Coordinates of C-alpha atoms and ligand atoms in Angstrom, one line a residue:
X64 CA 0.0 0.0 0.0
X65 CA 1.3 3.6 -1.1
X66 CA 2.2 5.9 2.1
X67 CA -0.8 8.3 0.2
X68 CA -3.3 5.3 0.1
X69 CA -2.7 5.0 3.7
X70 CA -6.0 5.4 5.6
X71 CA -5.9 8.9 7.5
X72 CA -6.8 8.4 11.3
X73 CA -10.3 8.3 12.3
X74 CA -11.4 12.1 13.1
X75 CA -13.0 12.6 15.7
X76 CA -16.5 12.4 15.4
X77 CA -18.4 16.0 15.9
X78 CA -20.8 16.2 18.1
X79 CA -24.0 16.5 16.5
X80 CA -25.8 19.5 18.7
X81 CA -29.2 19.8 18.0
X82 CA -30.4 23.3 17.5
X83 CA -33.6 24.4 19.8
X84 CA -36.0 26.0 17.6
X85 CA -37.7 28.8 20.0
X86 CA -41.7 28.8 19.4
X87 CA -41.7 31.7 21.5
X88 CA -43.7 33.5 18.5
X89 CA -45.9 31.0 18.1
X90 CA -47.4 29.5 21.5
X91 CA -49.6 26.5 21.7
X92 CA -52.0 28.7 21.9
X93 CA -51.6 30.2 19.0
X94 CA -50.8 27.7 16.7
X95 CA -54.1 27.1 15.2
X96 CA -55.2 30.8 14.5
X97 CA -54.3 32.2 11.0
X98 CA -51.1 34.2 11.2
X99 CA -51.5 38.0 12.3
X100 CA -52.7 40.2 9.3
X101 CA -53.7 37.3 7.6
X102 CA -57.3 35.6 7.4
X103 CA -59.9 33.7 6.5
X104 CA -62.8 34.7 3.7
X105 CA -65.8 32.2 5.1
X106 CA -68.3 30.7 2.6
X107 CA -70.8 33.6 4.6
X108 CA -68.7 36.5 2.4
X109 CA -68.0 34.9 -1.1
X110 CA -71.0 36.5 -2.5
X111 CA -69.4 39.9 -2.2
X112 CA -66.8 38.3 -4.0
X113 CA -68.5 36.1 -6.5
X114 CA -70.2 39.6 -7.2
X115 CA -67.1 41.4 -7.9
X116 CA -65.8 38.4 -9.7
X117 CA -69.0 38.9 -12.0
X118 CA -68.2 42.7 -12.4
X119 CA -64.6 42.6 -13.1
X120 CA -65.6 39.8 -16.0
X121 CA -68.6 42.2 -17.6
X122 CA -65.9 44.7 -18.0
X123 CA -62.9 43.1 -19.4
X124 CA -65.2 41.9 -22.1
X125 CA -66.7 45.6 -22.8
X126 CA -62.6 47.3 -22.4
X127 CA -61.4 44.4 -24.1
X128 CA -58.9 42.8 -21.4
X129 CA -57.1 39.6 -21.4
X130 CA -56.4 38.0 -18.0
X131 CA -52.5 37.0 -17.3
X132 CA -51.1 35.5 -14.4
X133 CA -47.7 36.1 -12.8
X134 CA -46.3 34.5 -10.1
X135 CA -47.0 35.0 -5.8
X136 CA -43.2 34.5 -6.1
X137 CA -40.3 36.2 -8.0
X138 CA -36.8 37.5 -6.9
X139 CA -37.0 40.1 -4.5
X140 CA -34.7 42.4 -6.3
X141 CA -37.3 42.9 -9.0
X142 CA -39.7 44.8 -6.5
X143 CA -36.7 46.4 -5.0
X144 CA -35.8 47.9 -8.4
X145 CA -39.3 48.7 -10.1
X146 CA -41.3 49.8 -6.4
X147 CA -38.2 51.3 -5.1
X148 CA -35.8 51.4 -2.8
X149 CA -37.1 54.3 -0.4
X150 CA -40.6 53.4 -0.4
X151 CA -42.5 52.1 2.5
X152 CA -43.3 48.5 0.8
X153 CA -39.7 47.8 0.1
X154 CA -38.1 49.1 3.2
X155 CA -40.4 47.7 5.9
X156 CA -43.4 45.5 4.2
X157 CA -41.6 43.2 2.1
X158 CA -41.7 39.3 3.1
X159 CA -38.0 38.5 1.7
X160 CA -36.4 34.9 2.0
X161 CA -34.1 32.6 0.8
X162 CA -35.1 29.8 -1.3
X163 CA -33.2 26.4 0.1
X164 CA -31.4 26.6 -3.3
X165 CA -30.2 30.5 -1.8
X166 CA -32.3 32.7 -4.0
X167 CA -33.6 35.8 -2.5
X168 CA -37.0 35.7 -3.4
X169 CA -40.0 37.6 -2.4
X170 CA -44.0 37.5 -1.6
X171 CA -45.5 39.9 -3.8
X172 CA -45.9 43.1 -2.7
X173 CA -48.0 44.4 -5.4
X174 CA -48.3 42.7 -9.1
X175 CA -47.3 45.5 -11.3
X176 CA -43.8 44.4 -11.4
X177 CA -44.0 41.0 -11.7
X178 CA -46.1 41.9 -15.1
X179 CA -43.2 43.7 -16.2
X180 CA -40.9 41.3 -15.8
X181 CA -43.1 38.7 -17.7
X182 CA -44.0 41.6 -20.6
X183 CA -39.9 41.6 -21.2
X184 CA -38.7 38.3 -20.4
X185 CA -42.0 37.3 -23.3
X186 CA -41.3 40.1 -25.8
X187 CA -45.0 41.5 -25.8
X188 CA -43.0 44.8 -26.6
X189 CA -43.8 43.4 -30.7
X190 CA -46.9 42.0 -29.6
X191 CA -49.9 44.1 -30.9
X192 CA -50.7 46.9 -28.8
X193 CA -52.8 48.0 -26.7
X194 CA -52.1 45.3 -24.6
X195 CA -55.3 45.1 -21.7
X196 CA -54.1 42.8 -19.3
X197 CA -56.2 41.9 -15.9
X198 CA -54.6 39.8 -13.3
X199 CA -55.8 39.0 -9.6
X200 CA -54.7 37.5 -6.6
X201 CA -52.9 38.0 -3.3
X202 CA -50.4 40.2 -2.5
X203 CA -48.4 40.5 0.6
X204 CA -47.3 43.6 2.8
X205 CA -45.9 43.5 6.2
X206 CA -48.2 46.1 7.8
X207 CA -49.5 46.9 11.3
X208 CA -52.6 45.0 10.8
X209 CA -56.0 47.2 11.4
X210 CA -59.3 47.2 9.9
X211 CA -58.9 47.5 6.4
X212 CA -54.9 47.0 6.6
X213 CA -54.3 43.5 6.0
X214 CA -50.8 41.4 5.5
X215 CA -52.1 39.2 2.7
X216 CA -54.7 41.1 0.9
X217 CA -56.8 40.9 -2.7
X218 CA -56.1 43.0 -5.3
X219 CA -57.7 42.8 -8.9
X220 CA -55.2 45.0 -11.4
X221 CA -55.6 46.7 -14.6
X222 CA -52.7 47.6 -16.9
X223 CA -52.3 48.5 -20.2
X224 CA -49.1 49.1 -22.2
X225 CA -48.3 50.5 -25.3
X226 CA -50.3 54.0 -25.4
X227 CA -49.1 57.4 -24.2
X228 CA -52.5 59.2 -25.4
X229 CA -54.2 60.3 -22.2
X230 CA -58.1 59.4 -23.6
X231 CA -56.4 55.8 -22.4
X232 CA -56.1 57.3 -18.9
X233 CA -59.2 58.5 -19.1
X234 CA -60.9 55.4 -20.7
X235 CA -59.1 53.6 -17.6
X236 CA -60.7 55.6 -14.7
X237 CA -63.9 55.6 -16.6
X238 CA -63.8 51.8 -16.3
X239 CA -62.4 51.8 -12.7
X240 CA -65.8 54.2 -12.0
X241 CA -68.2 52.1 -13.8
X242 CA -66.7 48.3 -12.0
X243 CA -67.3 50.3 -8.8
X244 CA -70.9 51.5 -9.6
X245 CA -71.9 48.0 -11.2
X246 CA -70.8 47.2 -7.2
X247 CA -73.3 49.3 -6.1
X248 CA -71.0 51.9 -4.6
X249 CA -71.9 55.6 -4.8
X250 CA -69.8 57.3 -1.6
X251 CA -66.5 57.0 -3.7
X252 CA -64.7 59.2 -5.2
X253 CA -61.5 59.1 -7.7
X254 CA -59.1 61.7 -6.0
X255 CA -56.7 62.5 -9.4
X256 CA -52.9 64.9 -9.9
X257 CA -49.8 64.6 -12.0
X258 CA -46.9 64.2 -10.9
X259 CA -44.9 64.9 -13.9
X260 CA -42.3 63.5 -16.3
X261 CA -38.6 62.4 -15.5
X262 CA -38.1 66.1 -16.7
X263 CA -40.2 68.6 -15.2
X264 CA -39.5 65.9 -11.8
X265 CA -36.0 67.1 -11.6
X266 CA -36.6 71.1 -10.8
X267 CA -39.6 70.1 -8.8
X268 CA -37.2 67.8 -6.3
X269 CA -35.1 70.9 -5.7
X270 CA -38.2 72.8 -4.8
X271 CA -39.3 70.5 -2.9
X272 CA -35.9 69.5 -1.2
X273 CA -35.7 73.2 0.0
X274 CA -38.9 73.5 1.2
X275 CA -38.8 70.5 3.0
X276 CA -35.1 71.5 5.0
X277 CA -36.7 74.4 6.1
X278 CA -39.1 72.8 8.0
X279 CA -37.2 69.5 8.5
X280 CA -37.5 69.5 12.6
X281 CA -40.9 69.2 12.2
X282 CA -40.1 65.6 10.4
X283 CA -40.1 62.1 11.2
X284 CA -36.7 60.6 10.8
X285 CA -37.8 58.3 7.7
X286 CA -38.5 61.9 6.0
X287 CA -35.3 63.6 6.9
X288 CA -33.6 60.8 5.1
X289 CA -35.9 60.4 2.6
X290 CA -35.0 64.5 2.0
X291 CA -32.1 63.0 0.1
X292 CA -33.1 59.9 -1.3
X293 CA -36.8 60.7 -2.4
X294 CA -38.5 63.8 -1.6
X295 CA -41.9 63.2 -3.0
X296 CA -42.0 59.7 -0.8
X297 CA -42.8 62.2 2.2
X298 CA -45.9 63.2 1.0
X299 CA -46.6 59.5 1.2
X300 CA -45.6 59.1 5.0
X301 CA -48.7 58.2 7.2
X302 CA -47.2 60.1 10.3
X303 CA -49.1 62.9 11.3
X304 CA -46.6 65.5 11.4
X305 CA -45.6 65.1 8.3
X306 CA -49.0 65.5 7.3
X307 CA -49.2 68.8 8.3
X308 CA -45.8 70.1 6.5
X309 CA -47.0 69.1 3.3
X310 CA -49.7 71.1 2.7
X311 CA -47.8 74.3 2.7
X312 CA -45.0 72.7 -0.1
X313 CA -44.8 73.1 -3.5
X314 CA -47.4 71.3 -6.1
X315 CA -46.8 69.1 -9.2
X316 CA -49.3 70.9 -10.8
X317 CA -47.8 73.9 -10.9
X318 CA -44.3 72.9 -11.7
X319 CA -44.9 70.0 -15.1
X320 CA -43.5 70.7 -18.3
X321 CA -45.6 71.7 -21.3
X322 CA -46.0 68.1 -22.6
X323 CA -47.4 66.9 -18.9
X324 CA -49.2 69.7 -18.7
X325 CA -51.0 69.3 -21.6
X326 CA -51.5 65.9 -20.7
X327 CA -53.0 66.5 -17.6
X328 CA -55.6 68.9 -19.1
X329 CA -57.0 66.9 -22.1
X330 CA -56.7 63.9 -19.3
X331 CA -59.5 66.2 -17.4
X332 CA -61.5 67.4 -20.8
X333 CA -62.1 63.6 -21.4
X334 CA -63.1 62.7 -17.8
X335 CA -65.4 65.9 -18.0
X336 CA -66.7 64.3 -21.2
X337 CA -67.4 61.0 -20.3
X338 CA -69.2 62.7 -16.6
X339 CA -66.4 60.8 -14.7
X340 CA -66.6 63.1 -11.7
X341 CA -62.9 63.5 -9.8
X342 CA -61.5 65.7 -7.6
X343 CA -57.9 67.2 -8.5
X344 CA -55.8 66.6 -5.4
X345 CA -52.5 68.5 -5.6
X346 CA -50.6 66.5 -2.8
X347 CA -51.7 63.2 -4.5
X348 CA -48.7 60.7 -4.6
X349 CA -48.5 57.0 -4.5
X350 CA -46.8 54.7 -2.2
X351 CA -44.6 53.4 -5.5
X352 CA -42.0 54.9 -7.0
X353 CA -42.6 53.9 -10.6
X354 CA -45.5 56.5 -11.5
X355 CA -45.2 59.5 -13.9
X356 CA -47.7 61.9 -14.9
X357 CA -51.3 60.5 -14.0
X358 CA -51.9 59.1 -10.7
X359 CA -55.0 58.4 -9.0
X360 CA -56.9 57.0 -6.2
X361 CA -60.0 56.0 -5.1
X362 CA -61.4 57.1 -1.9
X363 CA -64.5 56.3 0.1
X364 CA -66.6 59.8 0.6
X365 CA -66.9 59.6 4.1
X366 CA -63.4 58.7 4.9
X367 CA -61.3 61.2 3.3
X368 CA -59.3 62.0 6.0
X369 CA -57.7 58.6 6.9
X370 CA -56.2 58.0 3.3
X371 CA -57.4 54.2 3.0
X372 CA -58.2 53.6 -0.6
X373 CA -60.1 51.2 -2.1
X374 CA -57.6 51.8 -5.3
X375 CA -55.3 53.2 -6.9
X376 CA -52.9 53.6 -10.0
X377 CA -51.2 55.7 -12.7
X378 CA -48.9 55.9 -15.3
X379 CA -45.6 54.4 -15.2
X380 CA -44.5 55.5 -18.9
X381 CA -40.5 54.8 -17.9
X382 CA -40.9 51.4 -16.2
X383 CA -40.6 48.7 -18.7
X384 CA -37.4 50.5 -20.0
X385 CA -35.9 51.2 -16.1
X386 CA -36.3 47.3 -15.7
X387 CA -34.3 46.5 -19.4
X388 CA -36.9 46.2 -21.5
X389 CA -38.3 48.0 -25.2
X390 CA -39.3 51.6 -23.8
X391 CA -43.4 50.9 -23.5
X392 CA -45.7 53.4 -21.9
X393 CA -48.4 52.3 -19.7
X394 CA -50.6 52.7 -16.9
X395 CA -53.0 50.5 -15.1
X396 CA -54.5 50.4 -11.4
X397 CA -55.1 48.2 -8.8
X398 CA -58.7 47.9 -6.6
X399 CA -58.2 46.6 -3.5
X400 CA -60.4 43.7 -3.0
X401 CA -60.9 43.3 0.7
X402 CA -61.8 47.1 0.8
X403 CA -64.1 46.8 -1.4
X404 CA -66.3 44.3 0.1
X405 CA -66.1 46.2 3.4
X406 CA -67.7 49.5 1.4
X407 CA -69.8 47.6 -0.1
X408 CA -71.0 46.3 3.2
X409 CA -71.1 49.9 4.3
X410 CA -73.4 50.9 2.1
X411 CA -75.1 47.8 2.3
X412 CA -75.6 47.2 -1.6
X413 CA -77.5 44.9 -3.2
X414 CA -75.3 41.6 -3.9
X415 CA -75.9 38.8 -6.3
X416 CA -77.0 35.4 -4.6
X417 CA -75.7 32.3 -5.4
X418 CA -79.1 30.1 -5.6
X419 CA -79.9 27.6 -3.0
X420 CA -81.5 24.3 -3.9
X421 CA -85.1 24.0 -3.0
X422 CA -85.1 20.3 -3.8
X423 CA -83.5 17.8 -1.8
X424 CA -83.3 13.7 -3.1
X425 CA -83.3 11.5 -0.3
X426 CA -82.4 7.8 -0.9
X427 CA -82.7 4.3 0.6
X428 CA -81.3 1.4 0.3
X429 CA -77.9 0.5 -2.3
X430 CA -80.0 0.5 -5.5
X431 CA -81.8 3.5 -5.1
X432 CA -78.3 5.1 -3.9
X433 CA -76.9 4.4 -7.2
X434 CA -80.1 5.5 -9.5
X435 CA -79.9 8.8 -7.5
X436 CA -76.4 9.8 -8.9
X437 CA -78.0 9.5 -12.3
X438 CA -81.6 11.5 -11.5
X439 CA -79.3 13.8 -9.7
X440 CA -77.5 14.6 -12.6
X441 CA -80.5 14.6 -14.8
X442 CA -82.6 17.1 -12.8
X443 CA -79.5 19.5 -12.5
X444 CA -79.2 19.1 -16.4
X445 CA -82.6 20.0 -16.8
X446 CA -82.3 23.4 -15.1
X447 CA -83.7 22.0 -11.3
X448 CA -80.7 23.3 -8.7
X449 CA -81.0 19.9 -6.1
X450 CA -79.1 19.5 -3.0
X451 CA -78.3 15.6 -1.6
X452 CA -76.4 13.6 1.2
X453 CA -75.7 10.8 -0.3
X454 CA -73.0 10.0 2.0
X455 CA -75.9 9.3 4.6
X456 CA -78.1 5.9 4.8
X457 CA -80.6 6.6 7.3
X458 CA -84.1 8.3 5.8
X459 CA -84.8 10.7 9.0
X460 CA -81.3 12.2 8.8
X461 CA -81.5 13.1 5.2
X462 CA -85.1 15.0 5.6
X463 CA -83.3 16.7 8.8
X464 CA -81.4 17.5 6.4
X465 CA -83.5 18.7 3.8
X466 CA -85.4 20.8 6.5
X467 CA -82.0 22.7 8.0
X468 CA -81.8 23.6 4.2
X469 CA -85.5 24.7 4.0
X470 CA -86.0 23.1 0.7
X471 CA -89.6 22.8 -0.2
X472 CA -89.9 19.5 -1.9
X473 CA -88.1 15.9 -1.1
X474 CA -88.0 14.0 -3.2
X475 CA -87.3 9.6 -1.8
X476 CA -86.4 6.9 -3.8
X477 CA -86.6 3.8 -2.0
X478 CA -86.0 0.1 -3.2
X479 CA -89.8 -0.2 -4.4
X480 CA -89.4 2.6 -6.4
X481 CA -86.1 2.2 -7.8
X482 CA -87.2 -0.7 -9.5
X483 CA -90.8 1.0 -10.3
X484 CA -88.4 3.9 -11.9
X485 CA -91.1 6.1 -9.7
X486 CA -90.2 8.2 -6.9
X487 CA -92.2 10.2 -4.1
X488 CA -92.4 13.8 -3.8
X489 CA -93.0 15.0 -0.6
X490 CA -94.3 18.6 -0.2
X491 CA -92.2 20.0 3.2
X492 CA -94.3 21.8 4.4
X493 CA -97.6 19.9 4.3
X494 CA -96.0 16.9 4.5
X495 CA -98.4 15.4 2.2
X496 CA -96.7 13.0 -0.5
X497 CA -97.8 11.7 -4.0
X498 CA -96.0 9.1 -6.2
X499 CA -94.8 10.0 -9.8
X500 CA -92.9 8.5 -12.7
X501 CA -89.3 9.6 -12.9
X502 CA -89.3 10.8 -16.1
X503 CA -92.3 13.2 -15.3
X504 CA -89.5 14.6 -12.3
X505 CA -88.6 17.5 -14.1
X506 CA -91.9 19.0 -15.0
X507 CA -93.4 18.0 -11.8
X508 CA -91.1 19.9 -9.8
X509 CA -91.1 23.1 -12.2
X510 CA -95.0 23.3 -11.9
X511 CA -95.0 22.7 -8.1
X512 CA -92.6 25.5 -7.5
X513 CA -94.0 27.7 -10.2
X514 CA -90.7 28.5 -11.5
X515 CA -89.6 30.5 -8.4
X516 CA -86.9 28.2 -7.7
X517 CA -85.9 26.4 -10.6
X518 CA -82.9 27.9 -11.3
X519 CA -81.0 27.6 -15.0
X520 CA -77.3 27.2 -14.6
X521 CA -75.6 30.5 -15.8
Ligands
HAM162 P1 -51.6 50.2 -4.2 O1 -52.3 51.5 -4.1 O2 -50.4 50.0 -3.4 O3 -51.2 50.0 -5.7 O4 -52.6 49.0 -3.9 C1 -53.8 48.9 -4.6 C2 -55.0 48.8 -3.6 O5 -54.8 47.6 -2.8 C3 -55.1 49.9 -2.6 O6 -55.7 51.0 -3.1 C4 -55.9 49.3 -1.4 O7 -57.2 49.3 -1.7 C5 -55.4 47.8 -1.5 N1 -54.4 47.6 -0.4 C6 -53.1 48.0 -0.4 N2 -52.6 47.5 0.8 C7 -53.5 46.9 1.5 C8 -53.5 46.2 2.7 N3 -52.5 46.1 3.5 N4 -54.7 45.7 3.1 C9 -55.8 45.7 2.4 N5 -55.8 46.3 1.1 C10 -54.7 46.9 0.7 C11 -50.6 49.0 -6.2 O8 -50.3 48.0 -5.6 C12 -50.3 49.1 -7.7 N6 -49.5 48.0 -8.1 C13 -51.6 49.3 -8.5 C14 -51.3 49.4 -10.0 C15 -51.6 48.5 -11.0 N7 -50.7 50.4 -10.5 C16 -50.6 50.2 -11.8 N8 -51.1 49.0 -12.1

């Protein structure tokens, strides 16, 4: 044996120390609640959302939208690029990690970017434009949970790329205004401002930089440093002391360049023209860095005051070139689901229904279980909505059933009349009973509820 082949000595073996994971975050106690921001949407509240669902679908067919979906996950440095670096959602409310094969990814924060990325990395730049694109889903901040502030909430967004004209801005909020009306919501109202180009941005920023340092003791810290990195981030900035410097600092409005400004105004004629009522608000800014020119929000009447929107969006005409791809201009918005439903609560609109069955088809016995899977399916084809338990042998605790449902008719097939190919119909309420032939079911049923509940599958 070669003196290299020789076996090295044993090393000593490590001691393997186990690591004590702490669940001092997540008690016992705790462990089977949803995580704090984060909840549940019962089966009590999805017609609120079945309702928007419908609304958002009656008007990507009139604006002529096509849905796309992007990922809950990309890599975190695409938020951190398009969102930007000084804003509230990438300095404090993004959930970053590392993947086990050490990317640093991140939850979505918002879905604009992450249809970016997927409009370069595809080339839709030679695609035909406009390009109306509608995507939904859930999006994750790290906020201090409150009513209305979640840290997984709903959003439904609406971008298109490819035209600079502003009757697209306008078309835009026209459609944002009539999704929210065919909600049923009347106390909202779509709060509008420019903010300018890259151009007229840059004397703007001194303005507002030396405006801002005169007053900057009367600042939160995150302003005083955002001084430098981003002034118009502090007329975002929820504290209240900031609030109160900004209304004495310089507008937008009054400092954009001709082309924004002219922009702006025919943005306004068309709005006036289509009866889109808005309200110009000077100190308008968004939470995202990406916006240029048009940005807007949508605010319930009442609550003014506390800036929670139930949407908002802009233009973000630099975007797809800041992040490497063909320069594209666009501009979309984003309503913010969960809000939504709580306004539309507030104003307690009318919401659609989902239909409840008012037939329920008892059975008895193994034969009569198996013909009721095929009349099941046979009445629901023929427009009558049934419920069932199949799973359940015993008659009494199917027509329990069929009561805690209030249905008005049972129908029973036992043995007899499994092989009879009859069945009984039993009124609920009376309680009185009459035997029929199967294939009279449909008719019989129709007739006894005199069309109030047979219900026609949309
Ligand atoms: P955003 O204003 O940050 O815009 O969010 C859109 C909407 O989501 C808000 O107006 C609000 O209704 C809702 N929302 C935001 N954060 C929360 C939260 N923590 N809890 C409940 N609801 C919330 C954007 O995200 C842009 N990407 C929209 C956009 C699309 N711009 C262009 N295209």
């Amino acid at each position: 044996m070669k003196s290299s082949e020789k076996k090295a000595p044993a090393k000593p073996k490590k001691k393997i120390v186990e690591k004590k994971v702490s669940h001092a975050k997540t008690p016992t106690s705790t462990l089977m609640q949803a995580a704090r921001g984060m909840r549940d949407i019962l089966p009590n509240e999805q017609a609120y959302w079945v309702h928007m669902d419908k609304s958002f679908q009656k008007a990507l067919q009139e604006f002529g939208f096509r849905r796309i979906q992007v990922p809950i996950v990309e890599y975190a440095s695409i938020y951190e690029k398009s969102v930007g670096g000084s804003t509230d959602i990438v300095e404090k409310e993004m959930y970053v990690f590392q993947s086990r094969g050490g990317d640093r990814l991140a939850l979505r924060p918002e879905m604009t970017a992450g249809i970016v990325r997927a409009f370069i990395q595809h080339g839709m730049h030679v695609w035909a434009k406009p390009l109306k694109f509608f995507s939904q889903g859930p999006v994750f901040r790290y906020e201090r949970p409150q009513e209305g502030r979640y840290r997984e909430h709903y959003q439904a967004n609406f971008d298109v790329f490819g035209e600079v004209d502003p009757v697209l801005d306008a078309q835009l909020i026209q459609m944002a205004s009539r999704i929210l009306s065919s909600l049923g919501l009347k106390k909202v109202q779509f709060q509008i401002n420019s903010i300018g180009c890259k151009q007229c941005r840059k004397d703007y920023n001194h303005l507002l930089v030396s405006y801002f340092k005169s007053k900057s003791t009367k600042l939160c810290a995150d302003c005083k440093r955002r001084l430098s990195s981003n002034p118009l981030r502090i007329f975002d900035c929820k504290e209240e002391k900031c609030t109160h410097v900004r209304f004495g600092a310089p507008q937008s409005l009054d400092h954009l360049c001709k082309d924004c400004h002219d922009h702006f105004k025919h943005l306004l004629e068309y709005l006036d023209e289509l009866e889109v009522s808005y309200q110009i608000n000077p100190f308008l800014v968004r939470g995202l860095d990406y916006y240029t020119r048009t940005v807007f929000e949508i605010w319930p009447v009442e609550e003014e005051g506390k800036r929670v929107s139930l949407g908002g969006g802009g233009r973000y005409d630099d975007l797809v070139a800041f992040m490497g791809g063909e320069a594209t201009p666009a501009i979309g918005f984003g309503l913010g689901m969960d809000r939504i439903v709580a306004q539309m609560k507030k104003e307690n609109t009318k919401i659609f229904k989902e239909p409840t069955p008012k037939v329920f088809l008892a059975q008895l016995g193994d034969l009569a279980k198996k013909k009721s899977l095929k009349l099941f399916s046979q009445l629901e084809r023929s427009g009558v909505l049934v419920a069932e338990s199949f799973g359940r042998g015993s008659l009494r605790a199917q027509l329990r059933q069929a009561s805690k449902i209030e249905a008005d008719i049972a129908l029973i097939l036992g043995q007899k009349e499994a092989l009879d190919e009859t069945i009984i119909v039993k009124d609920m309420a009376s309680g009185s009973q009459e035997i029929v032939a199967q294939d009279k079911l449909p008719e019989i049923i129709k007739k006894l509820l005199k069309n109030n509940v047979v219900v026609k599958h949309a």
